[in-house]
Amino acid sequence: PPLRGLILSSPANPTGVLLSPDEVRDLCAACEELRVLFISDEIYHGITYSDAPRAASALEFSQSALVINSFSKYYSMTGW
């Protein structure tokens, strides 16, 4: 079957690996070119190390991206 979507978790849990804004932009562009839905799990965006690159949202580069986000992790309210 054809590829229908790509899911990205950045920063990744539990490693904390974070894609650069250029990498997120390139993935968004590739998905739009291939007509693949780009799903960006951005739940951990507010939790990064001070020396990490800026956490770029897929919405900065694509109007068709689907973004999953939350405030409970950022404000230490998991389970609420």
Short mmCIF file of N, CA, C and O in Angstrom, two decimals:
data_model
loop_
_atom_site.label_atom_id
_atom_site.label_comp_id
_atom_site.label_asym_id
_atom_site.label_seq_id
_atom_site.Cartn_x
_atom_site.Cartn_y
_atom_site.Cartn_z
N PRO A 1 0.82 -1.20 0.00
CA PRO A 1 0.00 0.00 0.00
C PRO A 1 0.86 1.26 0.00
O PRO A 1 1.97 1.25 0.54
N PRO A 2 0.36 2.33 -0.55
CA PRO A 2 1.13 3.57 -0.60
C PRO A 2 1.27 4.19 0.80
O PRO A 2 0.43 4.00 1.67
N LEU A 3 2.34 4.93 0.97
CA LEU A 3 2.58 5.64 2.23
C LEU A 3 1.55 6.75 2.37
O LEU A 3 1.37 7.55 1.46
N ARG A 4 0.87 6.80 3.51
CA ARG A 4 -0.17 7.81 3.71
C ARG A 4 0.22 8.88 4.71
O ARG A 4 -0.33 9.97 4.69
N GLY A 5 1.15 8.56 5.60
CA GLY A 5 1.51 9.54 6.61
C GLY A 5 2.88 9.28 7.21
O GLY A 5 3.40 8.18 7.12
N LEU A 6 3.43 10.32 7.79
CA LEU A 6 4.71 10.25 8.48
C LEU A 6 4.52 10.90 9.85
O LEU A 6 4.03 12.02 9.94
N ILE A 7 4.88 10.17 10.91
CA ILE A 7 4.76 10.70 12.27
C ILE A 7 6.15 11.04 12.78
O ILE A 7 7.06 10.21 12.74
N LEU A 8 6.29 12.26 13.28
CA LEU A 8 7.55 12.72 13.85
C LEU A 8 7.32 13.13 15.30
O LEU A 8 6.39 13.90 15.58
N SER A 9 8.14 12.63 16.21
CA SER A 9 8.13 13.08 17.60
C SER A 9 9.45 13.80 17.85
O SER A 9 10.50 13.18 17.87
N SER A 10 9.38 15.09 18.00
CA SER A 10 10.59 15.88 18.20
C SER A 10 10.28 17.02 19.15
O SER A 10 9.44 17.86 18.82
N PRO A 11 10.86 17.06 20.34
CA PRO A 11 11.88 16.15 20.86
C PRO A 11 11.30 14.76 21.14
O PRO A 11 10.15 14.63 21.52
N ALA A 12 12.15 13.79 20.95
CA ALA A 12 11.75 12.40 21.14
C ALA A 12 11.82 12.02 22.61
O ALA A 12 12.71 12.45 23.33
N ASN A 13 10.88 11.24 23.04
CA ASN A 13 10.89 10.71 24.40
C ASN A 13 11.31 9.24 24.32
O ASN A 13 10.77 8.52 23.50
N PRO A 14 12.25 8.74 25.04
CA PRO A 14 12.90 9.31 26.22
C PRO A 14 14.28 9.93 25.94
O PRO A 14 14.90 10.44 26.86
N THR A 15 14.75 9.91 24.71
CA THR A 15 16.13 10.35 24.45
C THR A 15 16.29 11.86 24.40
O THR A 15 17.37 12.37 24.65
N GLY A 16 15.25 12.58 24.05
CA GLY A 16 15.33 14.03 23.96
C GLY A 16 15.92 14.52 22.65
O GLY A 16 16.18 15.71 22.50
N VAL A 17 16.13 13.63 21.69
CA VAL A 17 16.67 14.04 20.39
C VAL A 17 15.71 15.03 19.74
O VAL A 17 14.50 14.83 19.73
N LEU A 18 16.26 16.11 19.21
CA LEU A 18 15.47 17.19 18.64
C LEU A 18 15.96 17.48 17.23
O LEU A 18 17.15 17.69 17.02
N LEU A 19 15.04 17.50 16.26
CA LEU A 19 15.41 17.86 14.90
C LEU A 19 15.58 19.37 14.79
O LEU A 19 14.87 20.13 15.46
N SER A 20 16.49 19.79 13.93
CA SER A 20 16.71 21.22 13.71
C SER A 20 15.54 21.78 12.89
O SER A 20 14.83 21.03 12.21
N PRO A 21 15.35 23.09 12.91
CA PRO A 21 14.30 23.68 12.07
C PRO A 21 14.47 23.34 10.60
O PRO A 21 13.48 23.10 9.90
N ASP A 22 15.70 23.28 10.10
CA ASP A 22 15.93 22.92 8.69
C ASP A 22 15.48 21.50 8.40
O ASP A 22 14.91 21.23 7.34
N GLU A 23 15.70 20.58 9.33
CA GLU A 23 15.29 19.18 9.12
C GLU A 23 13.76 19.06 9.12
O GLU A 23 13.20 18.33 8.30
N VAL A 24 13.11 19.79 10.01
CA VAL A 24 11.64 19.77 10.04
C VAL A 24 11.09 20.37 8.75
O VAL A 24 10.16 19.82 8.14
N ARG A 25 11.67 21.48 8.29
CA ARG A 25 11.25 22.10 7.04
C ARG A 25 11.39 21.14 5.86
O ARG A 25 10.49 21.01 5.03
N ASP A 26 12.52 20.43 5.80
CA ASP A 26 12.76 19.50 4.70
C ASP A 26 11.77 18.34 4.72
O ASP A 26 11.30 17.89 3.67
N LEU A 27 11.45 17.85 5.91
CA LEU A 27 10.47 16.76 6.01
C LEU A 27 9.08 17.24 5.58
O LEU A 27 8.36 16.53 4.87
N CYS A 28 8.71 18.44 6.00
CA CYS A 28 7.42 19.00 5.59
C CYS A 28 7.35 19.15 4.07
O CYS A 28 6.34 18.80 3.45
N ALA A 29 8.42 19.66 3.48
CA ALA A 29 8.45 19.85 2.03
C ALA A 29 8.36 18.51 1.30
O ALA A 29 7.64 18.38 0.30
N ALA A 30 9.07 17.50 1.78
CA ALA A 30 9.04 16.18 1.15
C ALA A 30 7.65 15.57 1.25
O ALA A 30 7.15 14.99 0.27
N CYS A 31 7.01 15.72 2.39
CA CYS A 31 5.65 15.18 2.55
C CYS A 31 4.66 15.87 1.63
O CYS A 31 3.81 15.22 1.04
N GLU A 32 4.78 17.19 1.50
CA GLU A 32 3.88 17.90 0.60
C GLU A 32 4.11 17.48 -0.84
O GLU A 32 3.16 17.29 -1.60
N GLU A 33 5.36 17.32 -1.21
CA GLU A 33 5.68 16.90 -2.58
C GLU A 33 5.14 15.50 -2.88
O GLU A 33 4.64 15.24 -3.98
N LEU A 34 5.22 14.61 -1.91
CA LEU A 34 4.77 13.23 -2.10
C LEU A 34 3.30 13.03 -1.74
O LEU A 34 2.79 11.92 -1.84
N ARG A 35 2.64 14.11 -1.30
CA ARG A 35 1.23 14.06 -0.89
C ARG A 35 1.03 13.07 0.25
O ARG A 35 0.12 12.24 0.23
N VAL A 36 1.91 13.17 1.25
CA VAL A 36 1.87 12.34 2.44
C VAL A 36 1.54 13.25 3.63
O VAL A 36 2.09 14.34 3.74
N LEU A 37 0.63 12.82 4.49
CA LEU A 37 0.27 13.62 5.66
C LEU A 37 1.42 13.64 6.65
O LEU A 37 1.95 12.60 7.04
N PHE A 38 1.83 14.83 7.05
CA PHE A 38 2.90 15.00 8.04
C PHE A 38 2.24 15.22 9.40
O PHE A 38 1.51 16.19 9.60
N ILE A 39 2.47 14.29 10.33
CA ILE A 39 1.90 14.35 11.67
C ILE A 39 3.05 14.63 12.63
O ILE A 39 3.99 13.83 12.74
N SER A 40 2.98 15.74 13.32
CA SER A 40 4.07 16.17 14.19
C SER A 40 3.61 16.12 15.65
O SER A 40 2.73 16.86 16.07
N ASP A 41 4.22 15.23 16.42
CA ASP A 41 3.95 15.11 17.86
C ASP A 41 4.85 16.11 18.56
O ASP A 41 6.04 15.91 18.70
N GLU A 42 4.26 17.21 19.00
CA GLU A 42 5.03 18.30 19.60
C GLU A 42 4.72 18.47 21.09
O GLU A 42 4.85 19.55 21.66
N ILE A 43 4.32 17.37 21.73
CA ILE A 43 3.92 17.42 23.13
C ILE A 43 5.09 17.84 24.04
O ILE A 43 4.88 18.49 25.04
N TYR A 44 6.31 17.50 23.68
CA TYR A 44 7.46 17.82 24.53
C TYR A 44 8.20 19.09 24.08
O TYR A 44 9.32 19.33 24.49
N HIS A 45 7.59 19.92 23.26
CA HIS A 45 8.27 21.12 22.76
C HIS A 45 8.73 22.06 23.85
O HIS A 45 9.75 22.71 23.72
N GLY A 46 7.99 22.19 24.91
CA GLY A 46 8.36 23.12 25.97
C GLY A 46 9.40 22.58 26.93
O GLY A 46 9.83 23.28 27.84
N ILE A 47 9.84 21.34 26.72
CA ILE A 47 10.78 20.70 27.64
C ILE A 47 12.05 20.35 26.86
O ILE A 47 12.18 19.27 26.30
N THR A 48 12.98 21.29 26.79
CA THR A 48 14.24 21.07 26.08
C THR A 48 15.39 21.61 26.91
O THR A 48 15.21 22.45 27.78
N TYR A 49 16.59 21.10 26.63
CA TYR A 49 17.79 21.59 27.30
C TYR A 49 18.16 22.96 26.75
O TYR A 49 17.88 23.28 25.59
N SER A 50 18.84 23.74 27.54
CA SER A 50 19.17 25.11 27.13
C SER A 50 20.11 25.16 25.92
O SER A 50 20.08 26.11 25.16
N ASP A 51 20.94 24.12 25.72
CA ASP A 51 21.86 24.14 24.58
C ASP A 51 21.29 23.44 23.35
O ASP A 51 21.97 23.31 22.34
N ALA A 52 20.04 23.00 23.42
CA ALA A 52 19.41 22.32 22.29
C ALA A 52 19.01 23.33 21.23
O ALA A 52 18.77 24.51 21.53
N PRO A 53 18.90 22.90 19.97
CA PRO A 53 18.41 23.82 18.94
C PRO A 53 16.96 24.20 19.23
O PRO A 53 16.28 23.53 20.00
N ARG A 54 16.51 25.26 18.63
CA ARG A 54 15.13 25.72 18.81
C ARG A 54 14.16 24.64 18.32
O ARG A 54 14.35 24.05 17.26
N ALA A 55 13.13 24.38 19.10
CA ALA A 55 12.12 23.41 18.70
C ALA A 55 11.18 24.06 17.70
O ALA A 55 10.39 24.93 18.06
N ALA A 56 11.29 23.68 16.44
CA ALA A 56 10.46 24.27 15.38
C ALA A 56 9.17 23.48 15.23
O ALA A 56 9.17 22.25 15.24
N SER A 57 8.07 24.19 15.08
CA SER A 57 6.79 23.55 14.84
C SER A 57 6.61 23.30 13.35
O SER A 57 7.01 24.12 12.51
N ALA A 58 5.97 22.19 13.03
CA ALA A 58 5.69 21.88 11.63
C ALA A 58 4.80 22.95 11.01
O ALA A 58 4.85 23.19 9.79
N LEU A 59 4.01 23.63 11.83
CA LEU A 59 3.12 24.67 11.31
C LEU A 59 3.88 25.89 10.80
O LEU A 59 3.32 26.71 10.09
N GLU A 60 5.15 26.00 11.14
CA GLU A 60 5.97 27.08 10.59
C GLU A 60 6.26 26.87 9.11
O GLU A 60 6.58 27.81 8.40
N PHE A 61 6.18 25.61 8.67
CA PHE A 61 6.62 25.27 7.32
C PHE A 61 5.52 24.67 6.45
O PHE A 61 5.70 24.52 5.25
N SER A 62 4.40 24.28 7.04
CA SER A 62 3.35 23.61 6.28
C SER A 62 1.98 23.95 6.85
O SER A 62 1.78 23.87 8.07
N GLN A 63 1.06 24.28 5.97
CA GLN A 63 -0.32 24.52 6.40
C GLN A 63 -1.12 23.24 6.43
O GLN A 63 -2.23 23.20 6.96
N SER A 64 -0.57 22.17 5.88
CA SER A 64 -1.31 20.90 5.84
C SER A 64 -0.83 19.91 6.90
O SER A 64 -1.38 18.82 6.99
N ALA A 65 0.15 20.29 7.69
CA ALA A 65 0.64 19.40 8.75
C ALA A 65 -0.39 19.26 9.86
O ALA A 65 -1.14 20.19 10.15
N LEU A 66 -0.43 18.09 10.45
CA LEU A 66 -1.29 17.83 11.61
C LEU A 66 -0.39 17.84 12.84
O LEU A 66 0.55 17.05 12.93
N VAL A 67 -0.66 18.75 13.77
CA VAL A 67 0.18 18.90 14.96
C VAL A 67 -0.58 18.42 16.20
O VAL A 67 -1.72 18.82 16.42
N ILE A 68 0.09 17.59 16.98
CA ILE A 68 -0.45 17.11 18.25
C ILE A 68 0.35 17.80 19.34
O ILE A 68 1.58 17.74 19.36
N ASN A 69 -0.36 18.48 20.24
CA ASN A 69 0.32 19.21 21.30
C ASN A 69 -0.50 19.12 22.57
O ASN A 69 -1.63 18.66 22.58
N SER A 70 0.09 19.59 23.66
CA SER A 70 -0.55 19.53 24.97
C SER A 70 0.14 20.52 25.88
O SER A 70 1.28 20.89 25.64
N PHE A 71 -0.54 20.96 26.91
CA PHE A 71 0.13 21.82 27.89
C PHE A 71 0.41 21.08 29.19
O PHE A 71 1.14 21.55 30.03
N SER A 72 -0.17 19.89 29.38
CA SER A 72 -0.03 19.21 30.66
C SER A 72 1.41 18.77 30.95
O SER A 72 1.86 18.86 32.09
N LYS A 73 2.15 18.33 29.96
CA LYS A 73 3.54 17.93 30.19
C LYS A 73 4.39 19.16 30.54
O LYS A 73 5.20 19.12 31.46
N TYR A 74 4.20 20.23 29.80
CA TYR A 74 4.98 21.44 30.01
C TYR A 74 4.77 22.01 31.41
O TYR A 74 5.71 22.53 32.02
N TYR A 75 3.55 21.92 31.92
CA TYR A 75 3.25 22.45 33.24
C TYR A 75 3.21 21.37 34.33
O TYR A 75 2.63 21.56 35.39
N SER A 76 3.83 20.20 34.05
CA SER A 76 3.93 19.09 35.02
C SER A 76 2.57 18.66 35.55
O SER A 76 2.40 18.42 36.75
N MET A 77 1.61 18.55 34.64
CA MET A 77 0.26 18.15 35.02
C MET A 77 -0.15 16.86 34.31
O MET A 77 -1.29 16.70 33.93
N THR A 78 0.78 15.93 34.12
CA THR A 78 0.45 14.70 33.41
C THR A 78 -0.67 13.97 34.13
O THR A 78 -0.72 13.91 35.35
N GLY A 79 -1.57 13.41 33.37
CA GLY A 79 -2.71 12.68 33.91
C GLY A 79 -3.93 13.53 34.21
O GLY A 79 -4.96 13.02 34.59
N TRP A 80 -3.83 14.84 34.03
CA TRP A 80 -4.98 15.70 34.29
C TRP A 80 -5.85 15.79 33.09
O TRP A 80 -5.53 15.86 32.00
#
